[in-house]
PDB file of C-alpha atoms in Angstrom:
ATOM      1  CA  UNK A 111      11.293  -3.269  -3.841  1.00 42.00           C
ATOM      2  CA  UNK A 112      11.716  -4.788  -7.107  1.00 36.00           C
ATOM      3  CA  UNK A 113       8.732  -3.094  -8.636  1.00 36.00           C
ATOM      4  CA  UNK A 114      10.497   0.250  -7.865  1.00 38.00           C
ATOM      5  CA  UNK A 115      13.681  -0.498  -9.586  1.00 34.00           C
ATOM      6  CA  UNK A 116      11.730  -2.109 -12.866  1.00 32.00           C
ATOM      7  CA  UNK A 117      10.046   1.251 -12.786  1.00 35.00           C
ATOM      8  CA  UNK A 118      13.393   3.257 -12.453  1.00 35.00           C
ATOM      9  CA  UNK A 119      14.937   1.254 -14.946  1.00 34.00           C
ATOM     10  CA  UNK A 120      11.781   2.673 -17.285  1.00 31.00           C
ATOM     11  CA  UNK A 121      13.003   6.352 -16.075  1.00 39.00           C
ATOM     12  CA  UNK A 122      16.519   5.611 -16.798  1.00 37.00           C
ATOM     13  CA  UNK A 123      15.771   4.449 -20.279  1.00 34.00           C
ATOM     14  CA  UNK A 124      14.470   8.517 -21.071  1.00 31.00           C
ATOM     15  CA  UNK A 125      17.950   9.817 -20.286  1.00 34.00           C
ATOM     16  CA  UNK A 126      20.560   8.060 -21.922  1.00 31.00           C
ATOM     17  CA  UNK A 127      19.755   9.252 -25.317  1.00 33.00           C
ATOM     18  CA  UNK A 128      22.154  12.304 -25.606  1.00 33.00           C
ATOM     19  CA  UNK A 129      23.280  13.739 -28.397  1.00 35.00           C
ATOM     20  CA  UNK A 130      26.770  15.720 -27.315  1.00 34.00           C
ATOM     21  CA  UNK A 131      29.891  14.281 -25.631  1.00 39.00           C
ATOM     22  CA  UNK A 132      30.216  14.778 -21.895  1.00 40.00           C
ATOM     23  CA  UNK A 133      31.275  17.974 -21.125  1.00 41.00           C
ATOM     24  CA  UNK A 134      34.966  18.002 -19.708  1.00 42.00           C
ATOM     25  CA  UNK A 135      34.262  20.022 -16.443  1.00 47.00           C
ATOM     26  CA  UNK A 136      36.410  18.877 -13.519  1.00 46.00           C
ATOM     27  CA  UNK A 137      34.473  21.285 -11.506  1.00 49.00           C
ATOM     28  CA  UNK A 138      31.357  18.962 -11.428  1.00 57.00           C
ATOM     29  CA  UNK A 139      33.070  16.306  -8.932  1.00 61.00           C
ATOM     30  CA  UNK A 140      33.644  19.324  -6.422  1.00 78.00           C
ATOM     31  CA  UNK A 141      31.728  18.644  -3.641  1.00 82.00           C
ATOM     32  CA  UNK A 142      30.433  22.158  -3.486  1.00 91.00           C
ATOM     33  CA  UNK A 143      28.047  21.763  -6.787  1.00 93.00           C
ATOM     34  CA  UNK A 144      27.133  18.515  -4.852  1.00 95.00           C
ATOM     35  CA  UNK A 145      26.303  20.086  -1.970  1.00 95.00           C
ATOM     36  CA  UNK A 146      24.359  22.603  -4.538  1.00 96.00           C
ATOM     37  CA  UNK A 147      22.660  19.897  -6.382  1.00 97.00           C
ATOM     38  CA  UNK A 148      21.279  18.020  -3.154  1.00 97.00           C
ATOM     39  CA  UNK A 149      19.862  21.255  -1.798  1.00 97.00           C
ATOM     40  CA  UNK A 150      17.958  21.815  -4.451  1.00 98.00           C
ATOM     41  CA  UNK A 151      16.724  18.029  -4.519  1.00 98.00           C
ATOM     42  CA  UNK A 152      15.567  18.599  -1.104  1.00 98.00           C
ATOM     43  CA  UNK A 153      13.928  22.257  -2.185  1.00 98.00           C
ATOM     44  CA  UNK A 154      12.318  20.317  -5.315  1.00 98.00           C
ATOM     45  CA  UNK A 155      11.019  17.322  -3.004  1.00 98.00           C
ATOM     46  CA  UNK A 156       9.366  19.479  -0.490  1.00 98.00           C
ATOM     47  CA  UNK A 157       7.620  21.407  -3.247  1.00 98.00           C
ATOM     48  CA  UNK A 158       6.411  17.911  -4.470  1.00 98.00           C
ATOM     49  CA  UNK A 159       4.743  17.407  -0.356  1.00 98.00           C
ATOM     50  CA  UNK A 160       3.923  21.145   0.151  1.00 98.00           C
ATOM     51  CA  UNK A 161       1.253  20.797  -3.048  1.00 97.00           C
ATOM     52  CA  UNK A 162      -0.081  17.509  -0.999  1.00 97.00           C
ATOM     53  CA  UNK A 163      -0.557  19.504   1.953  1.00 98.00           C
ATOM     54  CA  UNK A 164       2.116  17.658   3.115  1.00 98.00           C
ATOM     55  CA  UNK A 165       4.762  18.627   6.099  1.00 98.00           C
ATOM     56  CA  UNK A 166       8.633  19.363   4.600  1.00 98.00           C
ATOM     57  CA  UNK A 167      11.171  16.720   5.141  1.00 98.00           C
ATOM     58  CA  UNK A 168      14.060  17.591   7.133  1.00 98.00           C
ATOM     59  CA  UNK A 169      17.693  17.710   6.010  1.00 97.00           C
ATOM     60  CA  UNK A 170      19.170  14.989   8.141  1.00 97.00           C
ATOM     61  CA  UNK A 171      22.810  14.091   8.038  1.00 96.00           C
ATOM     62  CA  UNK A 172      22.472  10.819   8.989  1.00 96.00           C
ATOM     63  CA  UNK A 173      20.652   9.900   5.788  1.00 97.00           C
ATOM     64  CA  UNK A 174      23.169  12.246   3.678  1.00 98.00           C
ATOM     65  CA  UNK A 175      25.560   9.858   4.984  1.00 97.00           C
ATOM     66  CA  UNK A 176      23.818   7.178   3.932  1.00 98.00           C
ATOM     67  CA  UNK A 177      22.437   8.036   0.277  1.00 98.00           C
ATOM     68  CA  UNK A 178      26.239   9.419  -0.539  1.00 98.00           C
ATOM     69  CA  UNK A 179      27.767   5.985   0.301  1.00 97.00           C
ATOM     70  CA  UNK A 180      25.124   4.568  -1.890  1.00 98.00           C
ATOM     71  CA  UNK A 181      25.612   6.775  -4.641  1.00 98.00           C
ATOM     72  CA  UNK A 182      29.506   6.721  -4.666  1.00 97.00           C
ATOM     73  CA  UNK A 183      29.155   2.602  -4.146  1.00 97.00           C
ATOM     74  CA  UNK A 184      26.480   2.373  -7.108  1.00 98.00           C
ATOM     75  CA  UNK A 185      29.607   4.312  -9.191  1.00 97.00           C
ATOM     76  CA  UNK A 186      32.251   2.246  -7.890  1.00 97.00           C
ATOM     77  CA  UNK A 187      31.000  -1.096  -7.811  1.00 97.00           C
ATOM     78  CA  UNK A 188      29.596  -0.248 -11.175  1.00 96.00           C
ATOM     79  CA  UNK A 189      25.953  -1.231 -10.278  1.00 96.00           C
ATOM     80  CA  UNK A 190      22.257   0.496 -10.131  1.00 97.00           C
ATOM     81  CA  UNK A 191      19.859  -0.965  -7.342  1.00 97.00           C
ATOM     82  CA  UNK A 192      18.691  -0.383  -4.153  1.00 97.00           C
ATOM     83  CA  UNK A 193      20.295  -3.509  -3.044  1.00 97.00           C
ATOM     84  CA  UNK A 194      23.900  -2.781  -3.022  1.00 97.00           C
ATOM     85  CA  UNK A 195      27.394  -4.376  -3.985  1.00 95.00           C
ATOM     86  CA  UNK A 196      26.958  -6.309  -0.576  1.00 97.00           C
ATOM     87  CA  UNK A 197      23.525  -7.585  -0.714  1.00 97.00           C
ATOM     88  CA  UNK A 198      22.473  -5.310   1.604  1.00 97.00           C
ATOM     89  CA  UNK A 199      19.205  -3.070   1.620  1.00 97.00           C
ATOM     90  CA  UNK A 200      18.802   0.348   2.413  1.00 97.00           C
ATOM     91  CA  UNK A 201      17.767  -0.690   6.076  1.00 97.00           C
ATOM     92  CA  UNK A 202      20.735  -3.108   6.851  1.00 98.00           C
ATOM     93  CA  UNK A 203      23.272  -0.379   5.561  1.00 97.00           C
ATOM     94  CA  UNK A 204      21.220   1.866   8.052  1.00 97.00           C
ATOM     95  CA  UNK A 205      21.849  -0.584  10.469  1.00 97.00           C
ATOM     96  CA  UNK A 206      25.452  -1.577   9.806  1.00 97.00           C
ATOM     97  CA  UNK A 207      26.052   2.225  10.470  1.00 97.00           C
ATOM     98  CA  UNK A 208      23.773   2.140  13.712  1.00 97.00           C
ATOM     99  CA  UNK A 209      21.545   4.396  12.513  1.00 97.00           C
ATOM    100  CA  UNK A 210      17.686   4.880  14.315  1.00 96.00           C
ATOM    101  CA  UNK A 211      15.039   3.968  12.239  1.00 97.00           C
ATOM    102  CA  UNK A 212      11.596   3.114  12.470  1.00 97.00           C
ATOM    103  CA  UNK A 213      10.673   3.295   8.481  1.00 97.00           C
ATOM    104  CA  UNK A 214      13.264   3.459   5.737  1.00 97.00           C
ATOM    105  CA  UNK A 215      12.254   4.285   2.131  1.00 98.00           C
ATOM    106  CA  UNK A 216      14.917   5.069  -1.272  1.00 98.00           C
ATOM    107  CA  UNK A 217      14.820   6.537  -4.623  1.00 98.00           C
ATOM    108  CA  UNK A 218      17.611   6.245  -7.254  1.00 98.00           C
ATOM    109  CA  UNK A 219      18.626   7.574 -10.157  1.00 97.00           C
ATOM    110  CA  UNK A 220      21.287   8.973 -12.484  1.00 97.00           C
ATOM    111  CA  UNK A 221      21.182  11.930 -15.263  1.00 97.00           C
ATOM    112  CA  UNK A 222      24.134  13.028 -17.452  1.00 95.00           C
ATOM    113  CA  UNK A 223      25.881  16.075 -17.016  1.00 94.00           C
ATOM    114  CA  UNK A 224      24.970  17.003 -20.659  1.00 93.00           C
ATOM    115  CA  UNK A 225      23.948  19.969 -23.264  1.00 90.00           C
ATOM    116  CA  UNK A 226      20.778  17.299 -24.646  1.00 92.00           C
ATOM    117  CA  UNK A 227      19.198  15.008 -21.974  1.00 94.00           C
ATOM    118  CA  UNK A 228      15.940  13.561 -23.919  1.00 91.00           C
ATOM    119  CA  UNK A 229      13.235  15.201 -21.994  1.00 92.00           C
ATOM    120  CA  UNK A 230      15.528  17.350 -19.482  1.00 95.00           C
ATOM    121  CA  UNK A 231      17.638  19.382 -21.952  1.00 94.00           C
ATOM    122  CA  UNK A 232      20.666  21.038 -21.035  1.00 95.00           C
ATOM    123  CA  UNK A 233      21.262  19.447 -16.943  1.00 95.00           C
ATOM    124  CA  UNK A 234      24.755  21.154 -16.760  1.00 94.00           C
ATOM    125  CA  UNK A 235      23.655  23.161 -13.680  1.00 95.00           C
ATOM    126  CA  UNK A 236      22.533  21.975 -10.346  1.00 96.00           C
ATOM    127  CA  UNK A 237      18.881  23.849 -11.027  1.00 97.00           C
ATOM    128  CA  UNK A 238      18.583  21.809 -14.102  1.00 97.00           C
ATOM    129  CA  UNK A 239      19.939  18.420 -13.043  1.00 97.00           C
ATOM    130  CA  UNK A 240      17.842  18.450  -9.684  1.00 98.00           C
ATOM    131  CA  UNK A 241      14.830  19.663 -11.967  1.00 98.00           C
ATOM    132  CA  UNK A 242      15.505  16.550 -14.161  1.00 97.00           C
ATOM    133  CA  UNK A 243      16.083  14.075 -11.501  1.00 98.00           C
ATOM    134  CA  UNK A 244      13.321  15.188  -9.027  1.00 98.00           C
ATOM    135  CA  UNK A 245      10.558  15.149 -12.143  1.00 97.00           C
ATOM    136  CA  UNK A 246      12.095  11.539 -13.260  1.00 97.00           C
ATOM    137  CA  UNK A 247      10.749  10.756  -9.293  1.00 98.00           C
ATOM    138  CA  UNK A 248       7.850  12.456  -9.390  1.00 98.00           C
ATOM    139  CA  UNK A 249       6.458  10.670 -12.842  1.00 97.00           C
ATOM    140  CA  UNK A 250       7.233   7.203 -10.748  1.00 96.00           C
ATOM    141  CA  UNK A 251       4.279   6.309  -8.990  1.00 97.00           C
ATOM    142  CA  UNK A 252       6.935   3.937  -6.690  1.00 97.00           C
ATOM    143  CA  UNK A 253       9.407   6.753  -6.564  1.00 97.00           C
ATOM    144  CA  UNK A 254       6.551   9.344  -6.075  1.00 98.00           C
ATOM    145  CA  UNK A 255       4.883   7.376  -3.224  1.00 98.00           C
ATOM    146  CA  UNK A 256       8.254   7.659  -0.977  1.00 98.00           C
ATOM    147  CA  UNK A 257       8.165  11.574  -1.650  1.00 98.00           C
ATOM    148  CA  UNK A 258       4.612  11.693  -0.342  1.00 98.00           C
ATOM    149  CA  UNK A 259       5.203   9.324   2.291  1.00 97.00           C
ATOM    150  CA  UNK A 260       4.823   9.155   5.988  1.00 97.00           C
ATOM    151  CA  UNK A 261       7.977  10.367   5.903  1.00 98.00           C
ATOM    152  CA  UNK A 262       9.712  13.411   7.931  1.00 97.00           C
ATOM    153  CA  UNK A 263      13.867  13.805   7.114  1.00 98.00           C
ATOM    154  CA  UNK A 264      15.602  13.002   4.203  1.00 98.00           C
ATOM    155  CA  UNK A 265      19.143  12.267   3.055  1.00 98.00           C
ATOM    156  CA  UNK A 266      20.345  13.668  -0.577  1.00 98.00           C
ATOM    157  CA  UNK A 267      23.837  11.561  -1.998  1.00 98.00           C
ATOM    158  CA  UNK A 268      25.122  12.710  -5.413  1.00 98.00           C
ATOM    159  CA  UNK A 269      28.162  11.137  -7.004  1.00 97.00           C
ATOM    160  CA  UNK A 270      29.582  11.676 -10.392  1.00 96.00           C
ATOM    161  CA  UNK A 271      30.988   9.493 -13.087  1.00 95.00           C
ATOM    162  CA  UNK A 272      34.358  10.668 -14.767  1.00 93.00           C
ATOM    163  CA  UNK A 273      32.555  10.350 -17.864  1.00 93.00           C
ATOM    164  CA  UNK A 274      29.905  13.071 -16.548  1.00 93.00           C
ATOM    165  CA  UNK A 275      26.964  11.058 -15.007  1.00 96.00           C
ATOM    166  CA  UNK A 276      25.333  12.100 -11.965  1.00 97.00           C
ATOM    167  CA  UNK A 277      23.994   8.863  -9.780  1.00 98.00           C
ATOM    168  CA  UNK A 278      21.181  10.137  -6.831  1.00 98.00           C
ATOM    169  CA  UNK A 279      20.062   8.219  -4.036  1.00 98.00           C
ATOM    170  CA  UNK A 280      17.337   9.636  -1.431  1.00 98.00           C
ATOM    171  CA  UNK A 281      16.723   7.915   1.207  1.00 98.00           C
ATOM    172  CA  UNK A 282      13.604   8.627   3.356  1.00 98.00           C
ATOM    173  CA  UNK A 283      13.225   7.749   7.425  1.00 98.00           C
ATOM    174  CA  UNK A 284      11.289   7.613   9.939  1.00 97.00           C
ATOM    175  CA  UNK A 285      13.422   7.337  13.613  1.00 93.00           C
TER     176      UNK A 285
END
């Protein structure tokens, strides 16, 4: 677990150099563009298995449950890891919420809400910010071995900043 955050961290480094203030948008907190944004995370993700030959992963609310609480936590608790505020993994906060689970797998990430993301460019829509995110993944052979995984739902959280940064948390499972 470790090896996937030193790798994230890598990922992260690409998209903090911006070159324009955060836009000031109050409409980017609404949980409607959230709701827009982890859609098309899921869309982008299934793309990713489809070209494997691999089966879609299910929309599962359980897991959107769980990845939102992560994201909002890693914004709150002013943190990014896959261990949380707590000490606690992905699987214990699965557990502390009694969730079933038989495999358990997360990617995270954040992306501004900007005109100039190095190597994203403008990410002020939910097309372009889930493009941005979901490629970040897909370049990360940790974060790209839990999208091809033996995996079959997935949970989408998406939590902004007030300073205009998305944070993203997937989280994978087996039941």
């Amino acid at each position: 677990m470790r090896f996937k955050t030193t790798v994230l961290f890598l990922f992260i480094g690409i998209f903090i150099g911006c070159t324009k203030e955060p836009v000031e948008d109050k409409s980017i907190t609404s949980k409607d563009l959230k709701e827009q944004i982890a859609i098309r995370i899921l869309y982008k993700t299934n793309l990713i298995r489809s070209s494997q030959g691999l089966d879609d992963l299910l929309q599962d609310d359980e897991m959107d449950v769980l990845a939102s609480l992560h994201s909002e936590n890693m914004i709150t608790h002013d943190f990014f890891d896959h261990v949380d505020h707590k000490g606690k993994s992905p699987s214990e906060r699965a557990d502390d919420l009694d969730f079933v689970w038989s495999s358990i797998a997360e990617n995270i990430g954040y992306v501004p809400w900007f005109e100039n993301v190095s190597g994203c460019g403008d990410t002020r829509s939910a097309e372009a910010i889930a493009e941005c995110v979901v490629e970040g993944w897909r370049n990360s052979p940790g974060h790209y071995a839990n999208i091809i995984g033996n995996y079959n739902e997935l949970g989408v959280g998406v939590a902004f900043t007030q300073d205009s940064v998305a944070y993203f948390t997937q989280v994978f499972r087996i039941r």
